[in-house]
N, CA and C atoms as an extended XYZ file, in Angstrom:
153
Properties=species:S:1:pos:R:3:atomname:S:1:resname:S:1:resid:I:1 pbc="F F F"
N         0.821       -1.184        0.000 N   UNK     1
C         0.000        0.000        0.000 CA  UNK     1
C         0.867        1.250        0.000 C   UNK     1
N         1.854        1.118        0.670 N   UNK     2
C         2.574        2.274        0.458 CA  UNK     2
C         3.308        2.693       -0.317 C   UNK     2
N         4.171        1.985       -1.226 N   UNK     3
C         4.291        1.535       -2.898 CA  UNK     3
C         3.225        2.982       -3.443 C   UNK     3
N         2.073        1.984       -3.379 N   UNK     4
C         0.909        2.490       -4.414 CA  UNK     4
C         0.935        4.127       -4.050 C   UNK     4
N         1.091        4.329       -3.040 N   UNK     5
C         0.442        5.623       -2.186 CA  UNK     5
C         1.915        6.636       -3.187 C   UNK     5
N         2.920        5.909       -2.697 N   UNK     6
C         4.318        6.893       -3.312 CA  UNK     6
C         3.875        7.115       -5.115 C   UNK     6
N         3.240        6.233       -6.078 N   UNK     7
C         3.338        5.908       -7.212 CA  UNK     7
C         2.417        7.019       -7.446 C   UNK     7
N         1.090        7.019       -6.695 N   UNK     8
C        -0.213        7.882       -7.428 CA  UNK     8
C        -0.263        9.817       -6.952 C   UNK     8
N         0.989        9.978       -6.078 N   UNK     9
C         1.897       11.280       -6.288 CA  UNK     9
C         1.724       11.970       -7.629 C   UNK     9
N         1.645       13.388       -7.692 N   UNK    10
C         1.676       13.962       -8.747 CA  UNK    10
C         2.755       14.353       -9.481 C   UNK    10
N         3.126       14.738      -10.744 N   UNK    11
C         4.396       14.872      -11.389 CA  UNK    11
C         5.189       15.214      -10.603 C   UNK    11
N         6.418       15.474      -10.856 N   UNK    12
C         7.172       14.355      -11.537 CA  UNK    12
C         7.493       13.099      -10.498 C   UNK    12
N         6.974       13.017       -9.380 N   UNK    13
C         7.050       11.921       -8.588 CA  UNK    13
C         6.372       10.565       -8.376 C   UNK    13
N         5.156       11.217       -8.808 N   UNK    14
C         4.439       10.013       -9.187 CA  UNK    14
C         4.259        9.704      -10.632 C   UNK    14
N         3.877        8.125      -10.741 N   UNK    15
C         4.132        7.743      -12.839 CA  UNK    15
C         2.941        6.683      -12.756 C   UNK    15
N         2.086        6.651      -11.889 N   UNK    16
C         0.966        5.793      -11.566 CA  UNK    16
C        -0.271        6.403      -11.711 C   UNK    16
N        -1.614        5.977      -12.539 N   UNK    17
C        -2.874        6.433      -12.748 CA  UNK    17
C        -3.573        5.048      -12.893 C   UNK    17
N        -4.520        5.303      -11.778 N   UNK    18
C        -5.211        4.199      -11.824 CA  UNK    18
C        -6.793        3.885      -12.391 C   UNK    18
N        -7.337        5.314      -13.328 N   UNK    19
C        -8.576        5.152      -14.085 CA  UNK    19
C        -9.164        5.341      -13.146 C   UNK    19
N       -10.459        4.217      -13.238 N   UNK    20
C       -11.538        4.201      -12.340 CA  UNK    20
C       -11.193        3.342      -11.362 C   UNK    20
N       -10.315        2.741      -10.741 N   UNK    21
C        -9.805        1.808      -10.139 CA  UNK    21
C        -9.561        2.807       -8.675 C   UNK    21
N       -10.190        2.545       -7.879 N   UNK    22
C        -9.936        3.496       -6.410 CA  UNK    22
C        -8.435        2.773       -5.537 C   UNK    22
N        -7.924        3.505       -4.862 N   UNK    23
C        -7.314        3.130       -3.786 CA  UNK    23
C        -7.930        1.686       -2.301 C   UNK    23
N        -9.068        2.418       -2.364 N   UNK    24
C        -9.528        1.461       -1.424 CA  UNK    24
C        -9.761       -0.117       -1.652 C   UNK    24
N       -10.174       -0.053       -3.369 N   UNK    25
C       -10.208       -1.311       -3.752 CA  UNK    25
C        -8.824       -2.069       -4.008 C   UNK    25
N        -7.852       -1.442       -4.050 N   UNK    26
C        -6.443       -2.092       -3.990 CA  UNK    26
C        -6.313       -2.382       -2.036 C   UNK    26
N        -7.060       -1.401       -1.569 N   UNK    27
C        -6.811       -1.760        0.218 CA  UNK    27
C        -7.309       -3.242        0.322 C   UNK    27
N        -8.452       -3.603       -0.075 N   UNK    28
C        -9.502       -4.828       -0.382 CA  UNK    28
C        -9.079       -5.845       -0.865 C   UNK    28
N        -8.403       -5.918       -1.740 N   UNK    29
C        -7.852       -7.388       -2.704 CA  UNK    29
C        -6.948       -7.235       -2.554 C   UNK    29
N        -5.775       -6.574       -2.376 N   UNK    30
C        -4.356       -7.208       -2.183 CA  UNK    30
C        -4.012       -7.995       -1.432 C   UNK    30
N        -4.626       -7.988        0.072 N   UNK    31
C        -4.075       -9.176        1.147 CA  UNK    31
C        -5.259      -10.135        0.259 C   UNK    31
N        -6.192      -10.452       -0.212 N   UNK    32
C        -6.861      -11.549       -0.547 CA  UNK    32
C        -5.980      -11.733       -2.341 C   UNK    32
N        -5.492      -11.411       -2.995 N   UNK    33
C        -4.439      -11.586       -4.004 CA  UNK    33
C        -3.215      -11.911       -3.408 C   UNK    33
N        -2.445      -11.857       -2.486 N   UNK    34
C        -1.523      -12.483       -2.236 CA  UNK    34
C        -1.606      -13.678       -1.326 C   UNK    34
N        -2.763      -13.994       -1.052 N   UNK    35
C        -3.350      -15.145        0.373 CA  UNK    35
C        -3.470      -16.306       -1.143 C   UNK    35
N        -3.950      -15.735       -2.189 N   UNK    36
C        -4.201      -16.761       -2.965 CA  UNK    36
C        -2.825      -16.972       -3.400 C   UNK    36
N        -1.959      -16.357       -4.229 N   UNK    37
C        -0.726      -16.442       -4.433 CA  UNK    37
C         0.294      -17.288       -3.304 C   UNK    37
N        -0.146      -16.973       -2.372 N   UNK    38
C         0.557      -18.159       -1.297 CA  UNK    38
C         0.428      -19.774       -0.984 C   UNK    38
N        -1.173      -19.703       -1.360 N   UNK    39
C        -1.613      -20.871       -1.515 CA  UNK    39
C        -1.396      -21.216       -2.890 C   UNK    39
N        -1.117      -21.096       -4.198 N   UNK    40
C        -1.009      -21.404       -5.167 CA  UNK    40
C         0.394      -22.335       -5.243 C   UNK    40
N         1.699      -20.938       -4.760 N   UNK    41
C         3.016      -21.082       -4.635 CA  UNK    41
C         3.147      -22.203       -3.900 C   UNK    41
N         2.558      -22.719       -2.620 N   UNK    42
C         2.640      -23.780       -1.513 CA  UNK    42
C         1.851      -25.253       -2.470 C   UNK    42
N         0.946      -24.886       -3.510 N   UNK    43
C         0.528      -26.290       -3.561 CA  UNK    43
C         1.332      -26.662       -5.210 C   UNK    43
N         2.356      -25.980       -5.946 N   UNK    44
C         2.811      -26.092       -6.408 CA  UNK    44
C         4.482      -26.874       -6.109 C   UNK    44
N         4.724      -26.685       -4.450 N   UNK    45
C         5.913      -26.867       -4.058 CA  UNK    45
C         4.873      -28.401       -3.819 C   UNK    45
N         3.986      -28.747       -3.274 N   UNK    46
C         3.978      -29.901       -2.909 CA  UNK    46
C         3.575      -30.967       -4.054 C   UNK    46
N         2.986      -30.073       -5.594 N   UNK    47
C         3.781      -31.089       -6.382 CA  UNK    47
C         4.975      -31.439       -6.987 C   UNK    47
N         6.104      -30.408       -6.736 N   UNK    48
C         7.469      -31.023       -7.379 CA  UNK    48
C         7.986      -32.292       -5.946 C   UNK    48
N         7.305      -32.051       -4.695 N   UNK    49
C         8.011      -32.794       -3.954 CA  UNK    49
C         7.490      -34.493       -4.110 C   UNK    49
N         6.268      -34.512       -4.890 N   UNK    50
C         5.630      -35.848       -5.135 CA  UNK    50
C         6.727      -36.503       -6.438 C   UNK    50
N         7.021      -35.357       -6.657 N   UNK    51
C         7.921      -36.056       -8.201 CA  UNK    51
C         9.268      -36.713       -7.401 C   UNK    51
């Protein structure tokens, strides 16, 4: 979040526009986008370990 917050800064510091896409909805899905990404990454490790 704080990434995002530095990015959507106005010239020349910020280089981020997010349309219609709010802040809050990046507050909302990122911990549930990386919860999945964790579980993805973890059930991928437990198929190379079956091999």
């Amino acid at each position: 979040m704080g990434y995002e917050l530095l990015t959507l800064l106005p010239e020349p510091r910020g280089y981020f526009h997010y349309g219609w896409w709010n802040l809050w909805y990046a507050a909302v899905l990122d911990p549930l986008l990386f919860y999945v990404l964790i579980k993805f990454y973890r059930w991928i490790r437990s198929l190379e370990e079956r091999v």
